[in-house]
Amino acid sequence: MPKIPVLEIFGPTIQGEGSVIGRKTMFVRTSGCDYRCSWCDSSFTWDGSAKYDIRLLEPEQILSELDLLAPNQYQHVTISGGNPALIKNIGPLVEAFKERKIQTALETQGSKFQEWMVDIDDLTISPKPPSSGMKPSLPILDDVISKCTKESLSLKVVIFDDEDYKFAKDIHARYPDIPFYLQVGNPYLDDSVSNHTEKLLSKYEELIDKVMNDTLNDIYVLPQLHTLLWSNKKGV
């Protein structure tokens, strides 16, 4: 059985982002990413700092760890990263979840498509805005979106500044029929920052005010819920 490079397995917790925000879930975090976002809050998945924590696990091993962590306490698993869409071998894991009627979620930037993504129940594609320092390929994004299951698909853009907001409007105009989420970014990755929750709520209110005074209508505006609760703590 093909093995999957896993950095973390944790939960139960809540999903802090996107269309399933607030959903009780477990997390399986894989290693590796094809982007290097300036504000990445999980850079340990690609910068080499956690390379000795990577374990190559088979699907049944992952399921066993989830069951040990939360026996009979979960029915939803978020496959996270990095960018899990780089990993072809995740397919058998998704199949194993489906056999047990466990729902799955995935977030990816839309730079790579894998056949197993059509079986994800809650699929979020999150093109990275200018503040990330990355420049998405829109033709590749078009191709990935065209191959995904529309019933499970949503789009999300993280907002740090006015350029990001303009980028989000352009993405929404490009795919007007896909559920669309704006999410306020977290610039406070340094744990020494005080009043973290208060500062994030202030930025969230600023984003809400911007949207309320704009013609960007058919969208959802979200906080990053887990950072409001736990700041930058890992494993929650």
PDB file of C-alpha atoms in Angstrom:
ATOM      1  CA  MET A   1       0.000   0.000   0.000  1.00  0.00           C
ATOM      2  CA  PRO A   2       1.412   3.446  -0.933  1.00  0.00           C
ATOM      3  CA  LYS A   3       2.528   5.534   2.032  1.00  0.00           C
ATOM      4  CA  ILE A   4       1.710   9.162   2.838  1.00  0.00           C
ATOM      5  CA  PRO A   5       4.192  11.662   4.360  1.00  0.00           C
ATOM      6  CA  VAL A   6       2.462  12.764   7.563  1.00  0.00           C
ATOM      7  CA  LEU A   7       3.639  15.481   9.958  1.00  0.00           C
ATOM      8  CA  GLU A   8       0.725  15.674  12.388  1.00  0.00           C
ATOM      9  CA  ILE A   9      -2.434  13.816  13.327  1.00  0.00           C
ATOM     10  CA  PHE A  10      -4.566  15.594  15.902  1.00  0.00           C
ATOM     11  CA  GLY A  11      -8.071  16.317  17.116  1.00  0.00           C
ATOM     12  CA  PRO A  12     -10.894  16.381  17.669  1.00  0.00           C
ATOM     13  CA  THR A  13     -11.039  20.128  17.190  1.00  0.00           C
ATOM     14  CA  ILE A  14     -13.024  22.552  15.068  1.00  0.00           C
ATOM     15  CA  GLN A  15     -12.362  23.588  11.500  1.00  0.00           C
ATOM     16  CA  GLY A  16     -11.358  27.254  11.611  1.00  0.00           C
ATOM     17  CA  GLU A  17     -11.686  28.184   7.953  1.00  0.00           C
ATOM     18  CA  GLY A  18     -13.813  28.129   4.836  1.00  0.00           C
ATOM     19  CA  SER A  19     -17.206  26.613   4.178  1.00  0.00           C
ATOM     20  CA  VAL A  20     -16.987  24.144   7.081  1.00  0.00           C
ATOM     21  CA  ILE A  21     -15.926  26.678   9.712  1.00  0.00           C
ATOM     22  CA  GLY A  22     -16.947  25.461  13.161  1.00  0.00           C
ATOM     23  CA  ARG A  23     -17.205  21.827  12.008  1.00  0.00           C
ATOM     24  CA  LYS A  24     -15.972  19.225  14.471  1.00  0.00           C
ATOM     25  CA  THR A  25     -13.094  17.477  12.727  1.00  0.00           C
ATOM     26  CA  MET A  26      -9.828  15.584  13.000  1.00  0.00           C
ATOM     27  CA  PHE A  27      -6.691  16.739  11.163  1.00  0.00           C
ATOM     28  CA  VAL A  28      -4.151  14.807   9.127  1.00  0.00           C
ATOM     29  CA  ARG A  29      -1.367  17.203   8.113  1.00  0.00           C
ATOM     30  CA  THR A  30       0.919  16.161   5.275  1.00  0.00           C
ATOM     31  CA  SER A  31       4.346  17.550   4.424  1.00  0.00           C
ATOM     32  CA  GLY A  32       5.428  19.439   1.336  1.00  0.00           C
ATOM     33  CA  CYS A  33       4.196  22.475  -0.573  1.00  0.00           C
ATOM     34  CA  ASP A  34       4.852  24.008  -3.973  1.00  0.00           C
ATOM     35  CA  TYR A  35       4.317  27.561  -2.631  1.00  0.00           C
ATOM     36  CA  ARG A  36       6.313  29.695  -0.215  1.00  0.00           C
ATOM     37  CA  CYS A  37       3.741  32.196   1.040  1.00  0.00           C
ATOM     38  CA  SER A  38       5.204  35.104   2.980  1.00  0.00           C
ATOM     39  CA  TRP A  39       2.631  34.792   5.765  1.00  0.00           C
ATOM     40  CA  CYS A  40       2.368  30.987   5.867  1.00  0.00           C
ATOM     41  CA  ASP A  41       1.329  29.787   9.330  1.00  0.00           C
ATOM     42  CA  SER A  42       2.482  26.222   8.648  1.00  0.00           C
ATOM     43  CA  SER A  43       5.881  26.807   7.031  1.00  0.00           C
ATOM     44  CA  PHE A  44       7.236  23.849   8.999  1.00  0.00           C
ATOM     45  CA  THR A  45       5.523  21.656   6.397  1.00  0.00           C
ATOM     46  CA  TRP A  46       7.974  22.783   3.714  1.00  0.00           C
ATOM     47  CA  ASP A  47      10.947  24.665   5.214  1.00  0.00           C
ATOM     48  CA  GLY A  48      12.775  21.598   6.536  1.00  0.00           C
ATOM     49  CA  SER A  49      12.445  22.535  10.203  1.00  0.00           C
ATOM     50  CA  ALA A  50      10.238  19.497  10.895  1.00  0.00           C
ATOM     51  CA  LYS A  51      11.811  17.045   8.456  1.00  0.00           C
ATOM     52  CA  TYR A  52      12.589  14.576  11.244  1.00  0.00           C
ATOM     53  CA  ASP A  53       8.925  14.566  12.280  1.00  0.00           C
ATOM     54  CA  ILE A  54       7.734  13.221   8.907  1.00  0.00           C
ATOM     55  CA  ARG A  55       6.362   9.687   9.068  1.00  0.00           C
ATOM     56  CA  LEU A  56       5.487   7.590   6.027  1.00  0.00           C
ATOM     57  CA  LEU A  57       2.171   5.991   6.954  1.00  0.00           C
ATOM     58  CA  GLU A  58      -0.273   3.663   5.228  1.00  0.00           C
ATOM     59  CA  PRO A  59      -4.000   4.532   5.272  1.00  0.00           C
ATOM     60  CA  GLU A  60      -4.800   1.914   7.918  1.00  0.00           C
ATOM     61  CA  GLN A  61      -2.082   3.282  10.179  1.00  0.00           C
ATOM     62  CA  ILE A  62      -3.561   6.765   9.870  1.00  0.00           C
ATOM     63  CA  LEU A  63      -7.041   5.451  10.642  1.00  0.00           C
ATOM     64  CA  SER A  64      -5.721   3.564  13.671  1.00  0.00           C
ATOM     65  CA  GLU A  65      -4.113   6.718  15.056  1.00  0.00           C
ATOM     66  CA  LEU A  66      -7.295   8.710  14.535  1.00  0.00           C
ATOM     67  CA  ASP A  67      -9.287   6.023  16.350  1.00  0.00           C
ATOM     68  CA  LEU A  68      -6.848   6.008  19.252  1.00  0.00           C
ATOM     69  CA  LEU A  69      -7.032   9.769  19.580  1.00  0.00           C
ATOM     70  CA  ALA A  70     -10.824   9.997  19.385  1.00  0.00           C
ATOM     71  CA  PRO A  71     -12.615   6.643  19.694  1.00  0.00           C
ATOM     72  CA  ASN A  72     -16.177   7.091  18.381  1.00  0.00           C
ATOM     73  CA  GLN A  73     -15.711  10.862  18.634  1.00  0.00           C
ATOM     74  CA  TYR A  74     -15.343  11.924  14.988  1.00  0.00           C
ATOM     75  CA  GLN A  75     -17.040  11.614  11.616  1.00  0.00           C
ATOM     76  CA  HIS A  76     -15.070  14.223   9.655  1.00  0.00           C
ATOM     77  CA  VAL A  77     -11.367  14.478   8.777  1.00  0.00           C
ATOM     78  CA  THR A  78      -9.524  17.466   7.318  1.00  0.00           C
ATOM     79  CA  ILE A  79      -6.546  16.619   5.134  1.00  0.00           C
ATOM     80  CA  SER A  80      -4.193  19.546   5.540  1.00  0.00           C
ATOM     81  CA  GLY A  81      -0.706  20.711   4.658  1.00  0.00           C
ATOM     82  CA  GLY A  82       1.327  22.271   3.074  1.00  0.00           C
ATOM     83  CA  ASN A  83      -0.420  21.276  -0.113  1.00  0.00           C
ATOM     84  CA  PRO A  84      -1.824  17.725   0.068  1.00  0.00           C
ATOM     85  CA  ALA A  85      -2.829  17.961  -3.605  1.00  0.00           C
ATOM     86  CA  LEU A  86       0.804  17.260  -4.477  1.00  0.00           C
ATOM     87  CA  ILE A  87       0.442  13.727  -3.105  1.00  0.00           C
ATOM     88  CA  LYS A  88      -1.030  11.136  -5.462  1.00  0.00           C
ATOM     89  CA  ASN A  89      -0.962   8.456  -2.756  1.00  0.00           C
ATOM     90  CA  ILE A  90      -3.762  10.040  -0.708  1.00  0.00           C
ATOM     91  CA  GLY A  91      -6.368   8.325  -2.881  1.00  0.00           C
ATOM     92  CA  PRO A  92      -6.511   5.047  -0.882  1.00  0.00           C
ATOM     93  CA  LEU A  93      -6.863   7.037   2.353  1.00  0.00           C
ATOM     94  CA  VAL A  94      -9.871   8.916   1.000  1.00  0.00           C
ATOM     95  CA  GLU A  95     -11.362   5.594  -0.124  1.00  0.00           C
ATOM     96  CA  ALA A  96     -10.838   4.157   3.361  1.00  0.00           C
ATOM     97  CA  PHE A  97     -12.648   7.131   4.893  1.00  0.00           C
ATOM     98  CA  LYS A  98     -15.561   6.715   2.483  1.00  0.00           C
ATOM     99  CA  GLU A  99     -15.866   3.024   3.346  1.00  0.00           C
ATOM    100  CA  ARG A 100     -16.343   4.043   6.976  1.00  0.00           C
ATOM    101  CA  LYS A 101     -18.726   6.879   6.051  1.00  0.00           C
ATOM    102  CA  ILE A 102     -16.244   9.463   7.361  1.00  0.00           C
ATOM    103  CA  GLN A 103     -16.525  12.785   5.548  1.00  0.00           C
ATOM    104  CA  THR A 104     -13.413  14.576   4.342  1.00  0.00           C
ATOM    105  CA  ALA A 105     -12.271  18.155   3.803  1.00  0.00           C
ATOM    106  CA  LEU A 106      -9.319  19.510   1.844  1.00  0.00           C
ATOM    107  CA  GLU A 107      -7.917  22.967   1.197  1.00  0.00           C
ATOM    108  CA  THR A 108      -5.474  23.560  -1.650  1.00  0.00           C
ATOM    109  CA  GLN A 109      -4.335  26.558  -3.669  1.00  0.00           C
ATOM    110  CA  GLY A 110      -5.475  25.091  -6.976  1.00  0.00           C
ATOM    111  CA  SER A 111      -2.020  24.540  -8.453  1.00  0.00           C
ATOM    112  CA  LYS A 112      -2.360  20.775  -8.837  1.00  0.00           C
ATOM    113  CA  PHE A 113      -5.180  18.289  -9.454  1.00  0.00           C
ATOM    114  CA  GLN A 114      -5.383  14.694  -8.268  1.00  0.00           C
ATOM    115  CA  GLU A 115      -8.165  12.270  -9.196  1.00  0.00           C
ATOM    116  CA  TRP A 116      -8.952  11.581  -5.523  1.00  0.00           C
ATOM    117  CA  MET A 117      -9.997  15.222  -5.062  1.00  0.00           C
ATOM    118  CA  VAL A 118     -13.363  14.469  -6.717  1.00  0.00           C
ATOM    119  CA  ASP A 119     -14.205  12.255  -3.720  1.00  0.00           C
ATOM    120  CA  ILE A 120     -13.563  14.975  -1.109  1.00  0.00           C
ATOM    121  CA  ASP A 121     -16.799  16.097   0.575  1.00  0.00           C
ATOM    122  CA  ASP A 122     -15.709  19.665   1.416  1.00  0.00           C
ATOM    123  CA  LEU A 123     -13.162  20.930  -1.111  1.00  0.00           C
ATOM    124  CA  THR A 124     -11.831  24.470  -0.721  1.00  0.00           C
ATOM    125  CA  ILE A 125      -9.641  25.994  -3.410  1.00  0.00           C
ATOM    126  CA  SER A 126      -7.806  29.020  -2.057  1.00  0.00           C
ATOM    127  CA  PRO A 127      -5.827  30.948  -4.709  1.00  0.00           C
ATOM    128  CA  LYS A 128      -3.083  32.921  -3.005  1.00  0.00           C
ATOM    129  CA  PRO A 129      -3.360  36.734  -3.201  1.00  0.00           C
ATOM    130  CA  PRO A 130      -0.536  39.234  -3.920  1.00  0.00           C
ATOM    131  CA  SER A 131       0.481  39.618  -0.259  1.00  0.00           C
ATOM    132  CA  SER A 132       1.616  35.984  -0.287  1.00  0.00           C
ATOM    133  CA  GLY A 133       4.383  36.767  -2.761  1.00  0.00           C
ATOM    134  CA  MET A 134       3.036  34.013  -5.008  1.00  0.00           C
ATOM    135  CA  LYS A 135       1.405  34.442  -8.425  1.00  0.00           C
ATOM    136  CA  PRO A 136      -1.196  31.781  -9.255  1.00  0.00           C
ATOM    137  CA  SER A 137      -1.437  30.507 -12.811  1.00  0.00           C
ATOM    138  CA  LEU A 138      -5.037  31.247 -13.791  1.00  0.00           C
ATOM    139  CA  PRO A 139      -5.031  28.731 -16.693  1.00  0.00           C
ATOM    140  CA  ILE A 140      -3.947  26.000 -14.258  1.00  0.00           C
ATOM    141  CA  LEU A 141      -6.538  27.185 -11.742  1.00  0.00           C
ATOM    142  CA  ASP A 142      -9.207  27.043 -14.475  1.00  0.00           C
ATOM    143  CA  ASP A 143      -8.179  23.495 -15.320  1.00  0.00           C
ATOM    144  CA  VAL A 144      -8.180  22.295 -11.699  1.00  0.00           C
ATOM    145  CA  ILE A 145     -11.596  23.831 -11.006  1.00  0.00           C
ATOM    146  CA  SER A 146     -13.049  22.318 -14.188  1.00  0.00           C
ATOM    147  CA  LYS A 147     -12.091  18.825 -12.976  1.00  0.00           C
ATOM    148  CA  CYS A 148     -13.492  19.150  -9.448  1.00  0.00           C
ATOM    149  CA  THR A 149     -16.918  18.072  -8.239  1.00  0.00           C
ATOM    150  CA  LYS A 150     -18.955  21.277  -8.201  1.00  0.00           C
ATOM    151  CA  GLU A 151     -21.287  20.152  -5.406  1.00  0.00           C
ATOM    152  CA  SER A 152     -18.403  19.942  -2.939  1.00  0.00           C
ATOM    153  CA  LEU A 153     -16.391  22.931  -4.183  1.00  0.00           C
ATOM    154  CA  SER A 154     -15.953  26.405  -2.714  1.00  0.00           C
ATOM    155  CA  LEU A 155     -13.434  29.206  -3.209  1.00  0.00           C
ATOM    156  CA  LYS A 156     -11.669  31.188  -0.503  1.00  0.00           C
ATOM    157  CA  VAL A 157      -9.262  34.121  -0.604  1.00  0.00           C
ATOM    158  CA  VAL A 158      -7.341  35.352   2.435  1.00  0.00           C
ATOM    159  CA  ILE A 159      -7.274  39.153   2.747  1.00  0.00           C
ATOM    160  CA  PHE A 160      -4.374  41.123   4.196  1.00  0.00           C
ATOM    161  CA  ASP A 161      -4.587  44.386   2.254  1.00  0.00           C
ATOM    162  CA  ASP A 162      -6.355  46.288  -0.542  1.00  0.00           C
ATOM    163  CA  GLU A 163      -4.454  44.461  -3.303  1.00  0.00           C
ATOM    164  CA  ASP A 164      -5.650  41.144  -1.910  1.00  0.00           C
ATOM    165  CA  TYR A 165      -9.194  42.479  -1.846  1.00  0.00           C
ATOM    166  CA  LYS A 166      -9.001  43.475  -5.515  1.00  0.00           C
ATOM    167  CA  PHE A 167      -7.566  40.049  -6.344  1.00  0.00           C
ATOM    168  CA  ALA A 168     -10.483  38.421  -4.512  1.00  0.00           C
ATOM    169  CA  LYS A 169     -12.992  40.450  -6.493  1.00  0.00           C
ATOM    170  CA  ASP A 170     -11.331  39.381  -9.739  1.00  0.00           C
ATOM    171  CA  ILE A 171     -11.387  35.710  -8.704  1.00  0.00           C
ATOM    172  CA  HIS A 172     -15.061  35.931  -7.722  1.00  0.00           C
ATOM    173  CA  ALA A 173     -15.891  37.556 -11.068  1.00  0.00           C
ATOM    174  CA  ARG A 174     -14.026  34.772 -12.858  1.00  0.00           C
ATOM    175  CA  TYR A 175     -16.020  32.030 -11.075  1.00  0.00           C
ATOM    176  CA  PRO A 176     -19.307  33.711 -10.084  1.00  0.00           C
ATOM    177  CA  ASP A 177     -21.246  30.467  -9.629  1.00  0.00           C
ATOM    178  CA  ILE A 178     -18.926  28.905  -7.034  1.00  0.00           C
ATOM    179  CA  PRO A 179     -19.596  29.667  -3.335  1.00  0.00           C
ATOM    180  CA  PHE A 180     -17.055  32.304  -2.338  1.00  0.00           C
ATOM    181  CA  TYR A 181     -15.466  33.100   1.030  1.00  0.00           C
ATOM    182  CA  LEU A 182     -13.297  35.996   2.139  1.00  0.00           C
ATOM    183  CA  GLN A 183     -11.215  35.392   5.229  1.00  0.00           C
ATOM    184  CA  VAL A 184      -9.223  37.928   7.172  1.00  0.00           C
ATOM    185  CA  GLY A 185      -5.510  37.104   7.270  1.00  0.00           C
ATOM    186  CA  ASN A 186      -3.419  36.598  10.383  1.00  0.00           C
ATOM    187  CA  PRO A 187      -0.270  38.783  10.245  1.00  0.00           C
ATOM    188  CA  TYR A 188       0.548  38.129  13.897  1.00  0.00           C
ATOM    189  CA  LEU A 189       2.574  34.927  13.672  1.00  0.00           C
ATOM    190  CA  ASP A 190       4.992  36.011  16.387  1.00  0.00           C
ATOM    191  CA  ASP A 191       3.822  34.545  19.692  1.00  0.00           C
ATOM    192  CA  SER A 192       5.126  37.589  21.534  1.00  0.00           C
ATOM    193  CA  VAL A 193       2.328  39.732  20.032  1.00  0.00           C
ATOM    194  CA  SER A 194      -0.062  40.837  22.758  1.00  0.00           C
ATOM    195  CA  ASN A 195      -3.853  41.176  22.460  1.00  0.00           C
ATOM    196  CA  HIS A 196      -3.786  38.778  19.507  1.00  0.00           C
ATOM    197  CA  THR A 197      -7.521  38.028  19.484  1.00  0.00           C
ATOM    198  CA  GLU A 198      -8.452  41.683  19.871  1.00  0.00           C
ATOM    199  CA  LYS A 199      -6.229  42.684  16.954  1.00  0.00           C
ATOM    200  CA  LEU A 200      -7.612  39.952  14.702  1.00  0.00           C
ATOM    201  CA  LEU A 201     -11.190  40.917  15.543  1.00  0.00           C
ATOM    202  CA  SER A 202     -10.374  44.512  14.635  1.00  0.00           C
ATOM    203  CA  LYS A 203      -9.043  43.407  11.236  1.00  0.00           C
ATOM    204  CA  TYR A 204     -12.114  41.216  10.767  1.00  0.00           C
ATOM    205  CA  GLU A 205     -14.375  44.189  11.447  1.00  0.00           C
ATOM    206  CA  GLU A 206     -12.413  46.269   8.934  1.00  0.00           C
ATOM    207  CA  LEU A 207     -12.941  43.605   6.281  1.00  0.00           C
ATOM    208  CA  ILE A 208     -16.654  43.402   7.059  1.00  0.00           C
ATOM    209  CA  ASP A 209     -16.963  47.185   6.747  1.00  0.00           C
ATOM    210  CA  LYS A 210     -15.180  47.095   3.384  1.00  0.00           C
ATOM    211  CA  VAL A 211     -17.537  44.438   2.047  1.00  0.00           C
ATOM    212  CA  MET A 212     -20.666  46.127   3.390  1.00  0.00           C
ATOM    213  CA  ASN A 213     -19.773  49.267   1.452  1.00  0.00           C
ATOM    214  CA  ASP A 214     -18.996  47.469  -1.792  1.00  0.00           C
ATOM    215  CA  THR A 215     -20.885  45.772  -4.610  1.00  0.00           C
ATOM    216  CA  LEU A 216     -19.287  42.427  -3.728  1.00  0.00           C
ATOM    217  CA  ASN A 217     -22.520  40.772  -2.676  1.00  0.00           C
ATOM    218  CA  ASP A 218     -22.810  37.010  -3.057  1.00  0.00           C
ATOM    219  CA  ILE A 219     -20.051  36.096  -0.586  1.00  0.00           C
ATOM    220  CA  TYR A 220     -19.295  35.082   2.993  1.00  0.00           C
ATOM    221  CA  VAL A 221     -16.878  37.011   5.244  1.00  0.00           C
ATOM    222  CA  LEU A 222     -15.078  34.904   7.835  1.00  0.00           C
ATOM    223  CA  PRO A 223     -12.582  35.186  10.665  1.00  0.00           C
ATOM    224  CA  GLN A 224      -9.874  32.557  11.101  1.00  0.00           C
ATOM    225  CA  LEU A 225     -11.740  30.987  13.985  1.00  0.00           C
ATOM    226  CA  HIS A 226      -9.021  28.825  15.483  1.00  0.00           C
ATOM    227  CA  THR A 227      -6.616  31.782  15.750  1.00  0.00           C
ATOM    228  CA  LEU A 228      -9.243  33.741  17.682  1.00  0.00           C
ATOM    229  CA  LEU A 229      -9.468  30.878  20.155  1.00  0.00           C
ATOM    230  CA  TRP A 230      -5.915  29.558  20.341  1.00  0.00           C
ATOM    231  CA  SER A 231      -3.679  32.152  18.653  1.00  0.00           C
ATOM    232  CA  ASN A 232      -0.842  30.329  16.815  1.00  0.00           C
ATOM    233  CA  LYS A 233      -0.862  27.172  18.928  1.00  0.00           C
ATOM    234  CA  LYS A 234      -0.167  23.966  16.997  1.00  0.00           C
ATOM    235  CA  GLY A 235      -2.180  20.776  17.299  1.00  0.00           C
ATOM    236  CA  VAL A 236      -5.617  22.353  17.785  1.00  0.00           C
TER     237      VAL A 236
END
